[in-house]
Amino acid sequence: RAFTLIDLATMVALGKKGVLTLEDFADLAADELVEMLDGQVPMDAATAGDLIMQARHVLGWVEREEAEPAAEPAVAEELRH
């Protein structure tokens, strides 16, 4: 289980907040991660969400298709009209 998308400064900042394992990291919400880093490490919510989803994929919590959800069929149908 390799997860190398987070740099050392981010890992240290998260460790100080009690995020010690990949499971801890994957369990976060994007806004929670941004708040934890609070300017120590610049990160926007979109990047945070992408990193969390990648961690969940590495852990096997989600499959690749689930990590990139498609539009609901009814929504997709409405978009065509």
Short mmCIF file of C-alpha atoms in Angstrom, two decimals:
data_model
loop_
_atom_site.label_atom_id
_atom_site.label_comp_id
_atom_site.label_asym_id
_atom_site.label_seq_id
_atom_site.Cartn_x
_atom_site.Cartn_y
_atom_site.Cartn_z
CA ARG A 1 0.00 0.00 0.00
CA ALA A 2 2.03 2.91 -1.29
CA PHE A 3 0.71 6.43 -1.00
CA THR A 4 3.26 9.04 -1.99
CA LEU A 5 1.05 11.97 -2.94
CA ILE A 6 1.59 13.90 0.30
CA ASP A 7 4.84 15.72 0.98
CA LEU A 8 6.76 15.63 4.24
CA ALA A 9 5.53 19.05 5.44
CA THR A 10 1.92 17.92 5.03
CA MET A 11 2.59 14.64 6.84
CA VAL A 12 4.19 16.45 9.77
CA ALA A 13 1.31 18.96 10.00
CA LEU A 14 -1.26 16.14 9.93
CA GLY A 15 0.68 14.10 12.48
CA LYS A 16 0.56 17.03 14.88
CA LYS A 17 -3.23 16.98 14.50
CA GLY A 18 -3.47 13.24 15.24
CA VAL A 19 -3.72 11.95 11.67
CA LEU A 20 -1.17 9.16 11.99
CA THR A 21 -2.22 6.50 9.49
CA LEU A 22 -3.47 6.35 5.94
CA GLU A 23 -6.78 5.15 7.37
CA ASP A 24 -6.98 8.30 9.52
CA PHE A 25 -6.28 10.39 6.42
CA ALA A 26 -8.80 8.56 4.23
CA ASP A 27 -11.49 9.03 6.87
CA LEU A 28 -11.27 12.84 6.64
CA ALA A 29 -13.61 15.10 4.71
CA ALA A 30 -12.03 17.61 2.31
CA ASP A 31 -13.02 20.66 4.35
CA GLU A 32 -11.74 18.96 7.50
CA LEU A 33 -8.34 18.40 5.87
CA VAL A 34 -8.10 22.01 4.67
CA GLU A 35 -9.02 23.24 8.15
CA MET A 36 -6.43 20.96 9.79
CA LEU A 37 -3.68 22.34 7.59
CA ASP A 38 -4.90 25.90 8.30
CA GLY A 39 -2.36 27.76 6.21
CA GLN A 40 0.60 25.62 7.33
CA VAL A 41 0.41 23.85 3.99
CA PRO A 42 -1.51 25.52 1.15
CA MET A 43 -4.31 23.26 -0.10
CA ASP A 44 -7.73 23.93 -1.58
CA ALA A 45 -10.82 21.78 -1.04
CA ALA A 46 -10.66 20.23 -4.52
CA THR A 47 -7.08 19.05 -4.04
CA ALA A 48 -7.89 17.80 -0.55
CA GLY A 49 -10.84 15.81 -1.89
CA ASP A 50 -8.73 14.30 -4.67
CA LEU A 51 -6.02 13.23 -2.22
CA ILE A 52 -8.55 11.70 0.17
CA MET A 53 -10.19 9.75 -2.66
CA GLN A 54 -6.78 8.48 -3.79
CA ALA A 55 -6.07 7.29 -0.24
CA ARG A 56 -9.44 5.53 -0.14
CA HIS A 57 -8.60 3.85 -3.44
CA VAL A 58 -5.18 2.70 -2.18
CA LEU A 59 -6.86 1.23 0.91
CA GLY A 60 -9.44 -0.56 -1.22
CA TRP A 61 -12.35 1.37 0.32
CA VAL A 62 -13.52 2.44 -3.15
CA GLU A 63 -12.95 1.14 -6.64
CA ARG A 64 -11.64 3.43 -9.37
CA GLU A 65 -15.16 3.79 -10.85
CA GLU A 66 -16.54 4.79 -7.44
CA ALA A 67 -13.75 7.31 -6.97
CA GLU A 68 -14.92 9.09 -10.11
CA PRO A 69 -18.73 8.97 -9.89
CA ALA A 70 -20.74 9.25 -13.08
CA ALA A 71 -23.89 11.30 -13.33
CA GLU A 72 -27.11 9.58 -12.32
CA PRO A 73 -28.96 8.27 -15.42
CA ALA A 74 -31.90 10.62 -14.80
CA VAL A 75 -29.55 13.59 -14.46
CA ALA A 76 -27.64 12.58 -17.58
CA GLU A 77 -30.95 12.32 -19.47
CA GLU A 78 -31.97 15.82 -18.33
CA LEU A 79 -28.63 17.21 -19.50
CA ARG A 80 -29.24 15.91 -23.02
CA HIS A 81 -32.45 17.97 -23.39
#
